[in-house]
Amino acid sequence: DTAVSQTPKYLVTQMGNDKSIKCEQNLGHDTMYWYKQDSKKFLKIMFSYNNKELIINETVPNRFSPKSPDKAHLNLHINSLELGDSAVYFCASSTGSNQPQHFGDGTRLSIL
Amino acid sequence: GQNIDQPTEMTATEGAIVQINCTYQTSGFNGLFWYQQHAGEAPTFLSYNVLDGLEEKGRFSSFLSRSKGYSYLLLKELQMKDSASYLCAVRGVGSGYALNFGKGTSLLVTP
């Protein structure tokens, strides 16, 4: 059973398009996250959600919008894609401040 | 904000011991995590320190000194499969449990 699953694994699209990445966790965790890993492998927090409330938003452009229909899902919508959005996007989840985050396998987004 | 530093690359020999250092400067501290990431894969959790001292887990140990803003990850009896990127991450206060990662240390284990 996959703990944190995200789809699609690969996403190739053109500049200006709108796309979504889905994430689901079956661990019963109450907090979910989106991270971006750039070409230099630097992993940076984008959003975290706790009980359907956005907790932080780290200076991410408003073209990115997280949506959480329930605490097991946190989807990422991206409007008007730009070349600089090419990266690997990881979803993660956790419960409690001293518990590790579990990561999904990542979505490799390539903008043509 | 937070500033997390770790060496970019390290090389070690199979069977040896390697220590990967991490220093951090943070406005609030709520724990330090080490993750392993193989190329093309997701980060996987290795260890967690919130109090000063050493945490041991099989071949992996992690040390924390909060007063010095310093941690290290110690890998013993290195195996070829340990070749990976090792990420140091700090959890700040009031960050909604989000982790701030260093840029990672790419470890190459040679025969």
PDB file of C-alpha atoms in Angstrom:
ATOM      1  CA  ASP A   1       0.000   0.000   0.000  1.00  0.00           C
ATOM      2  CA  THR A   2       1.404   3.337  -1.033  1.00  0.00           C
ATOM      3  CA  ALA A   3       1.470   5.766   1.898  1.00  0.00           C
ATOM      4  CA  VAL A   4       1.708   9.039  -0.046  1.00  0.00           C
ATOM      5  CA  SER A   5       0.786   8.853  -3.701  1.00  0.00           C
ATOM      6  CA  GLN A   6       0.874  11.638  -6.225  1.00  0.00           C
ATOM      7  CA  THR A   7      -0.181  11.740  -9.852  1.00  0.00           C
ATOM      8  CA  PRO A   8       0.965  12.144 -12.490  1.00  0.00           C
ATOM      9  CA  LYS A   9       4.573  11.047 -12.120  1.00  0.00           C
ATOM     10  CA  TYR A  10       5.587  12.920 -15.253  1.00  0.00           C
ATOM     11  CA  LEU A  11       3.959  16.039 -16.683  1.00  0.00           C
ATOM     12  CA  VAL A  12       5.142  17.646 -19.892  1.00  0.00           C
ATOM     13  CA  THR A  13       3.251  20.690 -21.077  1.00  0.00           C
ATOM     14  CA  GLN A  14       3.596  24.010 -22.810  1.00  0.00           C
ATOM     15  CA  MET A  15       4.105  27.452 -21.369  1.00  0.00           C
ATOM     16  CA  GLY A  16       0.871  29.198 -20.505  1.00  0.00           C
ATOM     17  CA  ASN A  17      -1.116  26.044 -19.797  1.00  0.00           C
ATOM     18  CA  ASP A  18      -2.924  25.263 -16.547  1.00  0.00           C
ATOM     19  CA  LYS A  19      -2.237  21.936 -14.842  1.00  0.00           C
ATOM     20  CA  SER A  20      -2.990  20.077 -11.612  1.00  0.00           C
ATOM     21  CA  ILE A  21      -1.073  17.554  -9.539  1.00  0.00           C
ATOM     22  CA  LYS A  22      -2.957  15.304  -7.143  1.00  0.00           C
ATOM     23  CA  CYS A  23      -1.773  13.950  -3.810  1.00  0.00           C
ATOM     24  CA  GLU A  24      -3.360  11.472  -1.453  1.00  0.00           C
ATOM     25  CA  GLN A  25      -2.123   9.968   1.810  1.00  0.00           C
ATOM     26  CA  ASN A  26      -3.546   6.945   3.611  1.00  0.00           C
ATOM     27  CA  LEU A  27      -1.535   7.361   6.810  1.00  0.00           C
ATOM     28  CA  GLY A  28      -4.176   9.258   8.731  1.00  0.00           C
ATOM     29  CA  HIS A  29      -1.874  12.269   8.987  1.00  0.00           C
ATOM     30  CA  ASP A  30      -3.356  15.682   9.707  1.00  0.00           C
ATOM     31  CA  THR A  31      -0.824  17.859   7.914  1.00  0.00           C
ATOM     32  CA  MET A  32       0.158  17.770   4.235  1.00  0.00           C
ATOM     33  CA  TYR A  33       2.787  19.710   2.303  1.00  0.00           C
ATOM     34  CA  TRP A  34       4.012  20.611  -1.143  1.00  0.00           C
ATOM     35  CA  TYR A  35       7.734  21.015  -1.815  1.00  0.00           C
ATOM     36  CA  LYS A  36       9.548  22.065  -4.976  1.00  0.00           C
ATOM     37  CA  GLN A  37      12.934  20.591  -5.870  1.00  0.00           C
ATOM     38  CA  ASP A  38      14.794  22.567  -8.508  1.00  0.00           C
ATOM     39  CA  SER A  39      17.466  21.456 -10.956  1.00  0.00           C
ATOM     40  CA  LYS A  40      20.123  21.936  -8.286  1.00  0.00           C
ATOM     41  CA  LYS A  41      18.244  19.491  -6.064  1.00  0.00           C
ATOM     42  CA  PHE A  42      17.317  22.186  -3.531  1.00  0.00           C
ATOM     43  CA  LEU A  43      14.102  21.157  -1.773  1.00  0.00           C
ATOM     44  CA  LYS A  44      11.955  24.104  -0.727  1.00  0.00           C
ATOM     45  CA  ILE A  45       8.625  24.251   1.108  1.00  0.00           C
ATOM     46  CA  MET A  46       5.727  25.752  -0.830  1.00  0.00           C
ATOM     47  CA  PHE A  47       2.628  25.085   1.275  1.00  0.00           C
ATOM     48  CA  SER A  48       1.439  23.167   4.276  1.00  0.00           C
ATOM     49  CA  TYR A  49      -2.158  22.362   5.197  1.00  0.00           C
ATOM     50  CA  ASN A  50      -3.453  21.322   8.606  1.00  0.00           C
ATOM     51  CA  ASN A  51      -7.100  20.333   8.923  1.00  0.00           C
ATOM     52  CA  LYS A  52      -7.966  22.176   5.737  1.00  0.00           C
ATOM     53  CA  GLU A  53      -6.291  25.386   6.810  1.00  0.00           C
ATOM     54  CA  LEU A  54      -3.353  26.866   4.977  1.00  0.00           C
ATOM     55  CA  ILE A  55      -0.620  27.349   7.534  1.00  0.00           C
ATOM     56  CA  ILE A  56       2.206  28.811   5.497  1.00  0.00           C
ATOM     57  CA  ASN A  57       2.790  30.077   1.999  1.00  0.00           C
ATOM     58  CA  GLU A  58       6.453  30.692   1.313  1.00  0.00           C
ATOM     59  CA  THR A  59       6.418  33.562  -1.176  1.00  0.00           C
ATOM     60  CA  VAL A  60       5.034  31.282  -3.844  1.00  0.00           C
ATOM     61  CA  PRO A  61       3.450  33.056  -6.832  1.00  0.00           C
ATOM     62  CA  ASN A  62      -0.325  33.146  -6.693  1.00  0.00           C
ATOM     63  CA  ARG A  63      -0.382  31.115  -9.912  1.00  0.00           C
ATOM     64  CA  PHE A  64       0.054  28.186  -7.530  1.00  0.00           C
ATOM     65  CA  SER A  65      -2.965  27.277  -5.460  1.00  0.00           C
ATOM     66  CA  PRO A  66      -3.285  24.307  -3.121  1.00  0.00           C
ATOM     67  CA  LYS A  67      -6.704  22.751  -2.684  1.00  0.00           C
ATOM     68  CA  SER A  68      -7.630  20.260   0.014  1.00  0.00           C
ATOM     69  CA  PRO A  69     -11.050  18.582  -0.350  1.00  0.00           C
ATOM     70  CA  ASP A  70     -10.368  16.570   2.835  1.00  0.00           C
ATOM     71  CA  LYS A  71      -7.445  15.910   5.127  1.00  0.00           C
ATOM     72  CA  ALA A  72      -6.267  12.930   3.053  1.00  0.00           C
ATOM     73  CA  HIS A  73      -5.861  14.986  -0.115  1.00  0.00           C
ATOM     74  CA  LEU A  74      -3.873  18.066  -1.060  1.00  0.00           C
ATOM     75  CA  ASN A  75      -3.887  18.947  -4.748  1.00  0.00           C
ATOM     76  CA  LEU A  76      -1.734  21.569  -6.422  1.00  0.00           C
ATOM     77  CA  HIS A  77      -3.130  23.730  -9.217  1.00  0.00           C
ATOM     78  CA  ILE A  78      -0.799  25.778 -11.362  1.00  0.00           C
ATOM     79  CA  ASN A  79      -2.049  28.459 -13.751  1.00  0.00           C
ATOM     80  CA  SER A  80      -0.196  30.045 -16.669  1.00  0.00           C
ATOM     81  CA  LEU A  81       2.817  27.773 -16.435  1.00  0.00           C
ATOM     82  CA  GLU A  82       6.230  29.367 -16.942  1.00  0.00           C
ATOM     83  CA  LEU A  83       9.599  27.887 -17.913  1.00  0.00           C
ATOM     84  CA  GLY A  84      10.877  28.434 -14.371  1.00  0.00           C
ATOM     85  CA  ASP A  85       8.190  26.136 -13.015  1.00  0.00           C
ATOM     86  CA  SER A  86      10.072  23.129 -14.395  1.00  0.00           C
ATOM     87  CA  ALA A  87      11.037  21.090 -11.336  1.00  0.00           C
ATOM     88  CA  VAL A  88      10.112  18.057  -9.304  1.00  0.00           C
ATOM     89  CA  TYR A  89       7.173  18.654  -6.987  1.00  0.00           C
ATOM     90  CA  PHE A  90       6.922  16.485  -3.879  1.00  0.00           C
ATOM     91  CA  CYS A  91       3.886  16.003  -1.714  1.00  0.00           C
ATOM     92  CA  ALA A  92       4.442  14.974   1.909  1.00  0.00           C
ATOM     93  CA  SER A  93       2.435  14.356   5.064  1.00  0.00           C
ATOM     94  CA  SER A  94       3.048  14.117   8.795  1.00  0.00           C
ATOM     95  CA  THR A  95       1.392  14.200  12.190  1.00  0.00           C
ATOM     96  CA  GLY A  96       2.850  15.994  15.170  1.00  0.00           C
ATOM     97  CA  SER A  97       5.865  18.237  15.362  1.00  0.00           C
ATOM     98  CA  ASN A  98       8.363  15.490  16.191  1.00  0.00           C
ATOM     99  CA  GLN A  99       7.175  13.023  13.591  1.00  0.00           C
ATOM    100  CA  PRO A 100       8.945  12.605  10.253  1.00  0.00           C
ATOM    101  CA  GLN A 101       7.355  13.660   7.015  1.00  0.00           C
ATOM    102  CA  HIS A 102       6.612  10.961   4.481  1.00  0.00           C
ATOM    103  CA  PHE A 103       7.160  11.949   0.874  1.00  0.00           C
ATOM    104  CA  GLY A 104       5.445  10.905  -2.314  1.00  0.00           C
ATOM    105  CA  ASP A 105       7.506   9.829  -5.312  1.00  0.00           C
ATOM    106  CA  GLY A 106       7.406  13.255  -6.912  1.00  0.00           C
ATOM    107  CA  THR A 107       5.942  14.749 -10.078  1.00  0.00           C
ATOM    108  CA  ARG A 108       8.461  15.749 -12.717  1.00  0.00           C
ATOM    109  CA  LEU A 109       7.094  18.829 -14.433  1.00  0.00           C
ATOM    110  CA  SER A 110       8.703  19.952 -17.682  1.00  0.00           C
ATOM    111  CA  ILE A 111       7.622  23.118 -19.439  1.00  0.00           C
ATOM    112  CA  LEU A 112       8.315  23.327 -23.168  1.00  0.00           C
TER     113      LEU A 112
ATOM    114  CA  GLY B   1      14.618  32.995   8.388  1.00  0.00           C
ATOM    115  CA  GLN B   2      16.880  29.988   8.380  1.00  0.00           C
ATOM    116  CA  ASN B   3      20.307  29.333   6.905  1.00  0.00           C
ATOM    117  CA  ILE B   4      21.387  25.706   6.666  1.00  0.00           C
ATOM    118  CA  ASP B   5      24.840  24.701   5.436  1.00  0.00           C
ATOM    119  CA  GLN B   6      26.246  21.315   4.557  1.00  0.00           C
ATOM    120  CA  PRO B   7      29.077  20.203   2.252  1.00  0.00           C
ATOM    121  CA  THR B   8      28.099  19.785  -1.376  1.00  0.00           C
ATOM    122  CA  GLU B   9      29.938  16.546  -2.058  1.00  0.00           C
ATOM    123  CA  MET B  10      31.799  13.836  -0.169  1.00  0.00           C
ATOM    124  CA  THR B  11      33.503  10.619  -1.209  1.00  0.00           C
ATOM    125  CA  ALA B  12      34.213   7.633   1.022  1.00  0.00           C
ATOM    126  CA  THR B  13      35.282   4.034   0.672  1.00  0.00           C
ATOM    127  CA  GLU B  14      33.085   0.991   1.130  1.00  0.00           C
ATOM    128  CA  GLY B  15      33.315  -0.287   4.704  1.00  0.00           C
ATOM    129  CA  ALA B  16      34.554   3.031   6.070  1.00  0.00           C
ATOM    130  CA  ILE B  17      32.860   5.611   8.322  1.00  0.00           C
ATOM    131  CA  VAL B  18      31.783   9.026   7.070  1.00  0.00           C
ATOM    132  CA  GLN B  19      30.511  12.075   8.944  1.00  0.00           C
ATOM    133  CA  ILE B  20      28.312  14.639   7.194  1.00  0.00           C
ATOM    134  CA  ASN B  21      28.115  17.965   8.999  1.00  0.00           C
ATOM    135  CA  CYS B  22      25.288  20.465   9.055  1.00  0.00           C
ATOM    136  CA  THR B  23      25.257  23.926  10.587  1.00  0.00           C
ATOM    137  CA  TYR B  24      22.188  26.068  10.908  1.00  0.00           C
ATOM    138  CA  GLN B  25      21.116  29.533  11.947  1.00  0.00           C
ATOM    139  CA  THR B  26      17.466  29.880  12.777  1.00  0.00           C
ATOM    140  CA  SER B  27      15.127  32.297  14.475  1.00  0.00           C
ATOM    141  CA  GLY B  28      13.365  29.365  16.153  1.00  0.00           C
ATOM    142  CA  PHE B  29      14.193  25.682  16.494  1.00  0.00           C
ATOM    143  CA  ASN B  30      11.833  22.753  16.799  1.00  0.00           C
ATOM    144  CA  GLY B  31      13.911  19.779  15.704  1.00  0.00           C
ATOM    145  CA  LEU B  32      16.426  18.663  13.085  1.00  0.00           C
ATOM    146  CA  PHE B  33      15.870  15.857  10.605  1.00  0.00           C
ATOM    147  CA  TRP B  34      18.149  13.917   8.271  1.00  0.00           C
ATOM    148  CA  TYR B  35      16.810  12.467   5.052  1.00  0.00           C
ATOM    149  CA  GLN B  36      18.367  10.262   2.389  1.00  0.00           C
ATOM    150  CA  GLN B  37      17.508  10.778  -1.257  1.00  0.00           C
ATOM    151  CA  HIS B  38      18.628   8.498  -4.066  1.00  0.00           C
ATOM    152  CA  ALA B  39      18.670   9.944  -7.558  1.00  0.00           C
ATOM    153  CA  GLY B  40      15.189  10.136  -9.016  1.00  0.00           C
ATOM    154  CA  GLU B  41      13.513   9.046  -5.813  1.00  0.00           C
ATOM    155  CA  ALA B  42      11.699  10.573  -2.859  1.00  0.00           C
ATOM    156  CA  PRO B  43      13.515  11.655   0.311  1.00  0.00           C
ATOM    157  CA  THR B  44      13.291   9.019   3.041  1.00  0.00           C
ATOM    158  CA  PHE B  45      13.557   9.713   6.756  1.00  0.00           C
ATOM    159  CA  LEU B  46      16.743   8.697   8.565  1.00  0.00           C
ATOM    160  CA  SER B  47      16.832  10.397  11.960  1.00  0.00           C
ATOM    161  CA  TYR B  48      15.449  13.133  14.207  1.00  0.00           C
ATOM    162  CA  ASN B  49      17.083  15.172  16.980  1.00  0.00           C
ATOM    163  CA  VAL B  50      15.417  17.784  19.136  1.00  0.00           C
ATOM    164  CA  LEU B  51      17.567  17.522  22.281  1.00  0.00           C
ATOM    165  CA  ASP B  52      21.352  17.682  22.453  1.00  0.00           C
ATOM    166  CA  GLY B  53      23.173  14.406  22.072  1.00  0.00           C
ATOM    167  CA  LEU B  54      23.500  11.361  19.917  1.00  0.00           C
ATOM    168  CA  GLU B  55      20.701   9.283  18.422  1.00  0.00           C
ATOM    169  CA  GLU B  56      21.745   5.885  17.125  1.00  0.00           C
ATOM    170  CA  LYS B  57      19.870   3.760  14.631  1.00  0.00           C
ATOM    171  CA  GLY B  58      21.779   0.791  13.318  1.00  0.00           C
ATOM    172  CA  ARG B  59      24.544   1.959  10.969  1.00  0.00           C
ATOM    173  CA  PHE B  60      23.294   5.556  11.155  1.00  0.00           C
ATOM    174  CA  SER B  61      23.738   7.999  14.047  1.00  0.00           C
ATOM    175  CA  SER B  62      22.916  11.674  14.319  1.00  0.00           C
ATOM    176  CA  PHE B  63      24.235  14.241  16.765  1.00  0.00           C
ATOM    177  CA  LEU B  64      22.863  17.637  17.744  1.00  0.00           C
ATOM    178  CA  SER B  65      24.279  20.617  19.606  1.00  0.00           C
ATOM    179  CA  ARG B  66      21.645  23.342  19.828  1.00  0.00           C
ATOM    180  CA  SER B  67      23.988  25.888  21.394  1.00  0.00           C
ATOM    181  CA  LYS B  68      26.377  25.523  18.463  1.00  0.00           C
ATOM    182  CA  GLY B  69      23.700  25.201  15.787  1.00  0.00           C
ATOM    183  CA  TYR B  70      25.411  22.027  14.654  1.00  0.00           C
ATOM    184  CA  SER B  71      24.481  18.491  13.716  1.00  0.00           C
ATOM    185  CA  TYR B  72      26.185  15.606  12.032  1.00  0.00           C
ATOM    186  CA  LEU B  73      25.089  12.350  10.464  1.00  0.00           C
ATOM    187  CA  LEU B  74      27.449   9.428  10.943  1.00  0.00           C
ATOM    188  CA  LEU B  75      27.304   6.487   8.582  1.00  0.00           C
ATOM    189  CA  LYS B  76      29.216   3.353   9.578  1.00  0.00           C
ATOM    190  CA  GLU B  77      30.215   0.292   7.556  1.00  0.00           C
ATOM    191  CA  LEU B  78      29.496   2.095   4.334  1.00  0.00           C
ATOM    192  CA  GLN B  79      27.864   0.146   1.560  1.00  0.00           C
ATOM    193  CA  MET B  80      27.645   0.982  -2.134  1.00  0.00           C
ATOM    194  CA  LYS B  81      23.912   1.527  -1.759  1.00  0.00           C
ATOM    195  CA  ASP B  82      24.636   4.407   0.639  1.00  0.00           C
ATOM    196  CA  SER B  83      25.638   6.520  -2.363  1.00  0.00           C
ATOM    197  CA  ALA B  84      22.923   9.169  -2.278  1.00  0.00           C
ATOM    198  CA  SER B  85      22.174  12.738  -1.315  1.00  0.00           C
ATOM    199  CA  TYR B  86      21.817  13.421   2.427  1.00  0.00           C
ATOM    200  CA  LEU B  87      19.557  16.288   3.372  1.00  0.00           C
ATOM    201  CA  CYS B  88      19.693  18.177   6.660  1.00  0.00           C
ATOM    202  CA  ALA B  89      16.376  19.848   7.518  1.00  0.00           C
ATOM    203  CA  VAL B  90      15.360  22.122  10.379  1.00  0.00           C
ATOM    204  CA  ARG B  91      11.850  22.619  11.656  1.00  0.00           C
ATOM    205  CA  GLY B  92      11.255  26.129  12.849  1.00  0.00           C
ATOM    206  CA  VAL B  93       8.776  27.433  15.367  1.00  0.00           C
ATOM    207  CA  GLY B  94       5.363  28.352  14.038  1.00  0.00           C
ATOM    208  CA  SER B  95       6.123  26.990  10.593  1.00  0.00           C
ATOM    209  CA  GLY B  96       3.265  24.550  10.593  1.00  0.00           C
ATOM    210  CA  TYR B  97       5.700  21.657  10.950  1.00  0.00           C
ATOM    211  CA  ALA B  98       7.241  22.465   7.552  1.00  0.00           C
ATOM    212  CA  LEU B  99      10.901  21.624   7.063  1.00  0.00           C
ATOM    213  CA  ASN B 100      13.597  23.951   5.786  1.00  0.00           C
ATOM    214  CA  PHE B 101      16.176  21.905   3.940  1.00  0.00           C
ATOM    215  CA  GLY B 102      19.839  22.439   3.310  1.00  0.00           C
ATOM    216  CA  LYS B 103      21.065  21.950  -0.234  1.00  0.00           C
ATOM    217  CA  GLY B 104      22.093  18.368   0.460  1.00  0.00           C
ATOM    218  CA  THR B 105      25.386  16.488   0.516  1.00  0.00           C
ATOM    219  CA  SER B 106      25.992  14.126  -2.370  1.00  0.00           C
ATOM    220  CA  LEU B 107      27.870  11.099  -1.011  1.00  0.00           C
ATOM    221  CA  LEU B 108      29.737   8.765  -3.343  1.00  0.00           C
ATOM    222  CA  VAL B 109      30.813   5.413  -1.941  1.00  0.00           C
ATOM    223  CA  THR B 110      33.647   3.825  -3.890  1.00  0.00           C
ATOM    224  CA  PRO B 111      34.845   0.197  -3.843  1.00  0.00           C
TER     225      PRO B 111
END
